[in-house]
mmCIF file of C-alpha atoms and ligand atoms in Angstrom:
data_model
loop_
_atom_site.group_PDB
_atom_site.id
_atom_site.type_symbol
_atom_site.label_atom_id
_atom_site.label_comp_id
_atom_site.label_asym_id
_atom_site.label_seq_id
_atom_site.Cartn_x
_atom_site.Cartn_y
_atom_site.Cartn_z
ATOM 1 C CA UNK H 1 -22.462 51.710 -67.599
ATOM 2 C CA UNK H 2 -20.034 52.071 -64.944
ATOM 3 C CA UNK H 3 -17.635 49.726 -63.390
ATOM 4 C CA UNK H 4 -19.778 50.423 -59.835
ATOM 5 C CA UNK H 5 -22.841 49.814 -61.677
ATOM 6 C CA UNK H 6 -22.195 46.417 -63.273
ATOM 7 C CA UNK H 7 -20.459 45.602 -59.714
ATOM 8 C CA UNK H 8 -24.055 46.368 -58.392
ATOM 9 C CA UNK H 9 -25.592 44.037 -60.875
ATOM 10 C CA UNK H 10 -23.121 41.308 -59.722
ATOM 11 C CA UNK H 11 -23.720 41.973 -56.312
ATOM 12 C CA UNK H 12 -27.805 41.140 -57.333
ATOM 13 C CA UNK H 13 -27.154 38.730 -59.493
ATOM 14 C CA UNK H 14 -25.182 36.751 -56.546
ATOM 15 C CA UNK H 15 -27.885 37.195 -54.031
ATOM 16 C CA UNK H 16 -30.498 36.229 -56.342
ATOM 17 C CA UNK H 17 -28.890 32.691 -56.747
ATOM 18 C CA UNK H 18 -28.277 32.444 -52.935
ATOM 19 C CA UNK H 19 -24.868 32.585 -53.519
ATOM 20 C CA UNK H 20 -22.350 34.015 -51.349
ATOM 21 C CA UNK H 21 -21.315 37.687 -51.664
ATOM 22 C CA UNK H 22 -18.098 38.612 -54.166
ATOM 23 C CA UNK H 23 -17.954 34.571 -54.649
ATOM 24 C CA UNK H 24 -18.242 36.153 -58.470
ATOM 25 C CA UNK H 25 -14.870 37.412 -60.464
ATOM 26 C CA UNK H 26 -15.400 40.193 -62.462
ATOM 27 C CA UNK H 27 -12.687 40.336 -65.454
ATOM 28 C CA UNK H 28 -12.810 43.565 -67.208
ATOM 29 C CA UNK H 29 -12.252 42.653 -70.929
ATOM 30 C CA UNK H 30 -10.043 45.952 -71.874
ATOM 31 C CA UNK H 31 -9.073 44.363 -75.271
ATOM 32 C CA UNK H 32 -8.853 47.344 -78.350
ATOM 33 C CA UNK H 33 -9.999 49.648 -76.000
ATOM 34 C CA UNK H 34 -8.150 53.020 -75.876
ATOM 35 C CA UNK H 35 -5.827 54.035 -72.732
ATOM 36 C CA UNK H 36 -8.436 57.136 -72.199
ATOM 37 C CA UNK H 37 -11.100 54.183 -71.316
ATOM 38 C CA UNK H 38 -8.958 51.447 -69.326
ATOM 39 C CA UNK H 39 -6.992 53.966 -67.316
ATOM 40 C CA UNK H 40 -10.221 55.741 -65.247
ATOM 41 C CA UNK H 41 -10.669 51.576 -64.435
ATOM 42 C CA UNK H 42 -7.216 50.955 -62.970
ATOM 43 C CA UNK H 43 -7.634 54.655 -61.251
ATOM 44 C CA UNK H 44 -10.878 53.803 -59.307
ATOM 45 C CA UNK H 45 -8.613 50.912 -57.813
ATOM 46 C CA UNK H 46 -9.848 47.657 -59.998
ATOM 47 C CA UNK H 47 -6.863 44.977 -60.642
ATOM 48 C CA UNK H 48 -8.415 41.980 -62.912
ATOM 49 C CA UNK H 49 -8.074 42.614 -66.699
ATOM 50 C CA UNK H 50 -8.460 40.159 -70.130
ATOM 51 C CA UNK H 51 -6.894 40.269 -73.135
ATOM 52 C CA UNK H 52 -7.833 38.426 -76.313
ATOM 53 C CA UNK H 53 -4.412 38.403 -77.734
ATOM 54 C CA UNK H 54 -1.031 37.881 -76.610
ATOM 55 C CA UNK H 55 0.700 40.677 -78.500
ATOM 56 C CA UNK H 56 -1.817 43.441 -78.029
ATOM 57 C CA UNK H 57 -1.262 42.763 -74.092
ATOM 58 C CA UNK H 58 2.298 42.656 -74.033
ATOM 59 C CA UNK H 59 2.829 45.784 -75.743
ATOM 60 C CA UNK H 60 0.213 47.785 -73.348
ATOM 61 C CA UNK H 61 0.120 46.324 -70.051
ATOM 62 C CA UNK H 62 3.765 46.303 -68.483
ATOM 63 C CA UNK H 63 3.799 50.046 -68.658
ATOM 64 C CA UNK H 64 0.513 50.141 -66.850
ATOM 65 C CA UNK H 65 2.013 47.530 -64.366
ATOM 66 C CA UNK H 66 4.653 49.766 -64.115
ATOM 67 C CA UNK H 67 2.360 53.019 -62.996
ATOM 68 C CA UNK H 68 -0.230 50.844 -61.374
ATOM 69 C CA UNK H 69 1.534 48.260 -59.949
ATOM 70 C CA UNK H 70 0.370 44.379 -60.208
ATOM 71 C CA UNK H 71 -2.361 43.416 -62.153
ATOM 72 C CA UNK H 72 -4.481 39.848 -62.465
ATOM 73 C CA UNK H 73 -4.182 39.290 -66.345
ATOM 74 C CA UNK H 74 -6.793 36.884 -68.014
ATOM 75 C CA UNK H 75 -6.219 35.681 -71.315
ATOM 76 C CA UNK H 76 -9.219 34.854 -73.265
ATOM 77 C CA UNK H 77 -8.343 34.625 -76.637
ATOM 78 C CA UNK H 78 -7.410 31.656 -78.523
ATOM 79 C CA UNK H 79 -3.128 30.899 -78.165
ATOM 80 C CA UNK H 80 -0.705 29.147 -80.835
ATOM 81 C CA UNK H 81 1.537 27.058 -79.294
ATOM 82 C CA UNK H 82 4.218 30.043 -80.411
ATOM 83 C CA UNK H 83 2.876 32.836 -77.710
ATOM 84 C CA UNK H 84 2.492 30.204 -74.958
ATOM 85 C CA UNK H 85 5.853 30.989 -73.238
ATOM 86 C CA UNK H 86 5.245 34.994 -73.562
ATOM 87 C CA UNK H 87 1.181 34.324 -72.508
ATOM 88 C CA UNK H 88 2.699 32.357 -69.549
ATOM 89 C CA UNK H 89 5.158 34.822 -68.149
ATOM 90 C CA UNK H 90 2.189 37.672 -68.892
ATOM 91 C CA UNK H 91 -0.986 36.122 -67.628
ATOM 92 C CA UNK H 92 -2.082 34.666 -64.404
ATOM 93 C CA UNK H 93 -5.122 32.937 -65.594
ATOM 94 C CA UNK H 94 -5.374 31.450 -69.122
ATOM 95 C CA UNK H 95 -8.738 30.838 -69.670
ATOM 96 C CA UNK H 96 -8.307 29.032 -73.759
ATOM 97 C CA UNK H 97 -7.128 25.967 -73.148
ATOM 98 C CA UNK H 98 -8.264 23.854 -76.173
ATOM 99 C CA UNK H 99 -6.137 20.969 -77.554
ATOM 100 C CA UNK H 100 -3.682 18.725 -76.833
ATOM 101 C CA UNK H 101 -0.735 20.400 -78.313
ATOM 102 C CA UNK H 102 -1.410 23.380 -76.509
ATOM 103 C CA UNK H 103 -1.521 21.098 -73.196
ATOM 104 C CA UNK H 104 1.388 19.432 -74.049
ATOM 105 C CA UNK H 105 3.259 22.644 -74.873
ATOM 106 C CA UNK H 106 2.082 24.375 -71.692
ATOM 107 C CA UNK H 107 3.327 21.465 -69.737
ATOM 108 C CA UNK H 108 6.960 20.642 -71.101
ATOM 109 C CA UNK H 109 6.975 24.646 -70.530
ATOM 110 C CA UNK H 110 5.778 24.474 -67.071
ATOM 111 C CA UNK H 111 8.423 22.019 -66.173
ATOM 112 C CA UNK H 112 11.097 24.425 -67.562
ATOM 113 C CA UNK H 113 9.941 27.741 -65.349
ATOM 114 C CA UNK H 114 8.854 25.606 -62.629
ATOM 115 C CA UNK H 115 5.560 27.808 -62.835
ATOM 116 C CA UNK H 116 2.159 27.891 -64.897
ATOM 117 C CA UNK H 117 -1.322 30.554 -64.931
ATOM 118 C CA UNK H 118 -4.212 28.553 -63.328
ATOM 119 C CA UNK H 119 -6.164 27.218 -66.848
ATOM 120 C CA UNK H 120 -9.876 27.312 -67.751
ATOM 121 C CA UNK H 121 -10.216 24.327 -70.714
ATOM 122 C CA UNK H 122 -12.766 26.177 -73.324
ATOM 123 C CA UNK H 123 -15.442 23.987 -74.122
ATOM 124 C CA UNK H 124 -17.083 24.941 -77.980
ATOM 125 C CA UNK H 125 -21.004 23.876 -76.418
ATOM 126 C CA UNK H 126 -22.324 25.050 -79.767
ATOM 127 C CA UNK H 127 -20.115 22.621 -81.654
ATOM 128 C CA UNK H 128 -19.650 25.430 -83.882
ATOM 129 C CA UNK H 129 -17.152 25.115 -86.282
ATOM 130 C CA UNK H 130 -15.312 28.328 -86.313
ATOM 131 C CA UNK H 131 -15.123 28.239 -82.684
ATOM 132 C CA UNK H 132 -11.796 27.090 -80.741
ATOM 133 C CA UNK H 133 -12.900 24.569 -78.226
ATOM 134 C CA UNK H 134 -12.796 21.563 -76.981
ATOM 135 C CA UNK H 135 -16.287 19.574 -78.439
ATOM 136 C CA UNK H 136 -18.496 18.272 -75.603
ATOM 137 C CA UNK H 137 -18.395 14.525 -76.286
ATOM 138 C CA UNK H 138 -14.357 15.072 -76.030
ATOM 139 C CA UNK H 139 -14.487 16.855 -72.725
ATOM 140 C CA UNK H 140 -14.335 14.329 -70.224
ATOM 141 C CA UNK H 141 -11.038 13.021 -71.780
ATOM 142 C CA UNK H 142 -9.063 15.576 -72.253
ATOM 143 C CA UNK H 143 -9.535 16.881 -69.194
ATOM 144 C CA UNK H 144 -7.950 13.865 -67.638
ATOM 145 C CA UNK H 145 -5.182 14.152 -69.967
ATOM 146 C CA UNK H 146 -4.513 17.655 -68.734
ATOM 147 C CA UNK H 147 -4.134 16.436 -65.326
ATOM 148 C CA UNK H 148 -1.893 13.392 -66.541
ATOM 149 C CA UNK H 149 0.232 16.183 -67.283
ATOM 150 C CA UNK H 150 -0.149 17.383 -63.805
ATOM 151 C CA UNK H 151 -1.434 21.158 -65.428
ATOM 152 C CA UNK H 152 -3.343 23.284 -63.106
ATOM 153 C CA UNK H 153 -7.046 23.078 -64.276
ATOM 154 C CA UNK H 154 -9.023 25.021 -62.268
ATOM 155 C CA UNK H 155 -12.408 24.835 -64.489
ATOM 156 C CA UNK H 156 -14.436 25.508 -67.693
ATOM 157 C CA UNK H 157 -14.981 28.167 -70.220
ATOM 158 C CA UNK H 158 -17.694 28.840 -73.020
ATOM 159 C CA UNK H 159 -18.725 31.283 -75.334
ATOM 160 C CA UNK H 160 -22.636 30.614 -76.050
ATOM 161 C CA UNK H 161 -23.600 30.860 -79.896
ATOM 162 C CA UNK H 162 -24.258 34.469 -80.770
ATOM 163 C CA UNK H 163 -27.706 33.911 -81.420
ATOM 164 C CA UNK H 164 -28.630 31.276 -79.004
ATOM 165 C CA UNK H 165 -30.366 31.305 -75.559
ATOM 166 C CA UNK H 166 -27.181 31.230 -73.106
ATOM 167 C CA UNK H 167 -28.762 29.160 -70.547
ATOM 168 C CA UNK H 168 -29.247 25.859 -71.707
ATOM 169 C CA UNK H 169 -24.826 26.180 -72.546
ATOM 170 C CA UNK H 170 -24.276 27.426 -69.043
ATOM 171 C CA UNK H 171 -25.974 24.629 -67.787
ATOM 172 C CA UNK H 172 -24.093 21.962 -69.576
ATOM 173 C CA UNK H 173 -20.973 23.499 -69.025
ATOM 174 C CA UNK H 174 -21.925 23.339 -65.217
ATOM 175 C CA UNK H 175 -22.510 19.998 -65.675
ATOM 176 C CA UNK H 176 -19.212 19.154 -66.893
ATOM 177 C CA UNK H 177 -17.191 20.873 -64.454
ATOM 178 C CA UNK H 178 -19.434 19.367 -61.531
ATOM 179 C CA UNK H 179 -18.840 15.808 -62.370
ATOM 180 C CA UNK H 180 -15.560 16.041 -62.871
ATOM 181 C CA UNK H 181 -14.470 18.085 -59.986
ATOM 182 C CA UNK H 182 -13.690 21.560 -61.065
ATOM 183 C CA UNK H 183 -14.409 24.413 -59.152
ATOM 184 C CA UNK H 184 -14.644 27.340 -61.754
ATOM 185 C CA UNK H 185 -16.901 28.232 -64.373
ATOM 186 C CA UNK H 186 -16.231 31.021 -67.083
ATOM 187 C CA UNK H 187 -18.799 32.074 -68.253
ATOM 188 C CA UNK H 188 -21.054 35.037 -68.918
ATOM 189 C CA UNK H 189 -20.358 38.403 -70.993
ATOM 190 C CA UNK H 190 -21.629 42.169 -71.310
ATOM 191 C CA UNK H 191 -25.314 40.934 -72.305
ATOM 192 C CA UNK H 192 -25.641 37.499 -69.962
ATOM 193 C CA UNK H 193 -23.332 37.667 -66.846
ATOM 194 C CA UNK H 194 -26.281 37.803 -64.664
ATOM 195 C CA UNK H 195 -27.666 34.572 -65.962
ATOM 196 C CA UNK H 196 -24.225 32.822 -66.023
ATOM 197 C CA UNK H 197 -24.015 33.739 -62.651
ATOM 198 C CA UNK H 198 -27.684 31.864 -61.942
ATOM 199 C CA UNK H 199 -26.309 28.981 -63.358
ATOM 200 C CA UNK H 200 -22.512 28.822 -61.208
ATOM 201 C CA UNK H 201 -20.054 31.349 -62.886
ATOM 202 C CA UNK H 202 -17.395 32.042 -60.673
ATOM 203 C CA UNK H 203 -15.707 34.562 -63.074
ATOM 204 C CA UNK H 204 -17.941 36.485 -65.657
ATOM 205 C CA UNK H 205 -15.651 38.447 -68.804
ATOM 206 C CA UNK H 206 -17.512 41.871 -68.730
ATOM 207 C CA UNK H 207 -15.867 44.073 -71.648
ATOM 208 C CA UNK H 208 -18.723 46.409 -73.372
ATOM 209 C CA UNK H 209 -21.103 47.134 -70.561
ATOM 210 C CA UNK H 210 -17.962 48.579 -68.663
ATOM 211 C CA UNK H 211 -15.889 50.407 -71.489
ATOM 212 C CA UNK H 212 -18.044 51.220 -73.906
ATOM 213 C CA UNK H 213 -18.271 49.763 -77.511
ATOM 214 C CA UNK H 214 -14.681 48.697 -79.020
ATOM 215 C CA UNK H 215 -12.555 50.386 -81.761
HETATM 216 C C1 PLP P 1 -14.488 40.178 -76.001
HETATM 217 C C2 PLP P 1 -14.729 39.051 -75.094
HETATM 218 C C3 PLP P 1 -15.490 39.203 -73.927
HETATM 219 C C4 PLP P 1 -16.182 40.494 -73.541
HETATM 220 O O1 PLP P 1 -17.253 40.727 -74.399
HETATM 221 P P1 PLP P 1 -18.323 41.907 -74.132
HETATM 222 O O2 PLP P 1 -19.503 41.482 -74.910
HETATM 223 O O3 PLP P 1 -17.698 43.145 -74.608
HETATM 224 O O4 PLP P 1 -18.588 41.916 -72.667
HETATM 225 C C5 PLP P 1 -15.618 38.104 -73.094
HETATM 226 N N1 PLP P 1 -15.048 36.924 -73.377
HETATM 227 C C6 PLP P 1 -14.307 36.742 -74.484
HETATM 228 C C7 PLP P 1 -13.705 35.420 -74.738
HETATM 229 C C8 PLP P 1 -14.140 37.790 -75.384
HETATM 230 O O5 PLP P 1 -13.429 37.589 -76.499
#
């Protein structure tokens, strides 16, 4: 499908929900896809990428920054504490926020640079167990402790069960974010962006249905 199309869909998808028009962020997830698919993408003009790791981004996207110019980087993926000061001076948005060490780490680092990406805290609304994420019933907290440390939350991301019916996580993770005050919601991929965008998403990780299948 092409980048116009799923645009299209968004476009839909936004009135549908009687939500304003291009209130919806469309990351293109260009992770392990080859330069022959992600350069025809940053030719027909579109600037907001994610990566799912640190070190595949690094060594592919400040050459393309170079020929392009400035792109919005997302990062996705889950980060060790190791990466964060190369995933902070790479990526404007990190959207894996997921522990306390990691918050910790991103603030003393923060306080260093004097700068930090905007943050999505991932929430694991499956509770499943190989899934980085911040459990449900631990939510509440630790998003208060991220602010303690005076890091820029801006709002919540989930990855729905691979099986499971999306909506009912979407939902909750709306929830969350409404009663404690954040504005964004990250949520919705190649198969379900239309009905994370029913439910609130204000930036939808689109990877497949734009690029084609990866490796
Ligand atoms: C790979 C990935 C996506 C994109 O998935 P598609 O199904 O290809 O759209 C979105 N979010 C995260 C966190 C991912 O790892």
């Amino acid at each position: 499908m092409s980048l116009t199309d799923i645009q299209t869909r968004i476009s839909q998808a936004e009135a549908r929900a009687e939500r304003a028009p291009g209130s919806v962020h469309l990351i293109a997830v260009s992770k392990e896809q080859p330069e022959s698919h992600v350069l025809p993408i940053l030719e027909s003009g579109h600037r907001v990428f994610g990566e799912n790791r640190v070190q595949e981004a690094v060594g592919k996207w400040p050459a393309w920054q170079e020929r392009f110019g400035k792109v919005e980087l997302h990062l996705l993926g889950p980060l060790q504490t190791n990466k964060a000061r190369q995933a902070m001076a790479l990526f404007q948005v990190i959207h894996s926020l997921d522990r306390p060490k990691l918050a910790r780490t991103l603030a003393r680092l923060a306080q260093e640079t004097g700068a930090c990406p905007q943050l999505f805290i991932q929430v694991n609304t499956g509770a499943e167990p190989q899934k980085a994420g911040i459990l449900q019933p631990d939510t509440d907290g630790f998003i208060a402790e991220c602010r303690s440390l005076d890091l820029p939350v801006i709002g919540l991301m989930c990855i729905p069960p691979v099986e499971a019916d999306p909506a009912p996580h979407f939902e909750q993770l709306a929830a969350m974010a409404r009663r404690n005050d954040l504005p964004c919601l990250s949520m919705g991929m190649s198969d379900d962006f239309e009905t994370a965008i029913a439910h609130g998403a204000t930036h939808v990780r689109v990877g497949s249905a734009i690029f084609g299948a990866r490796g």
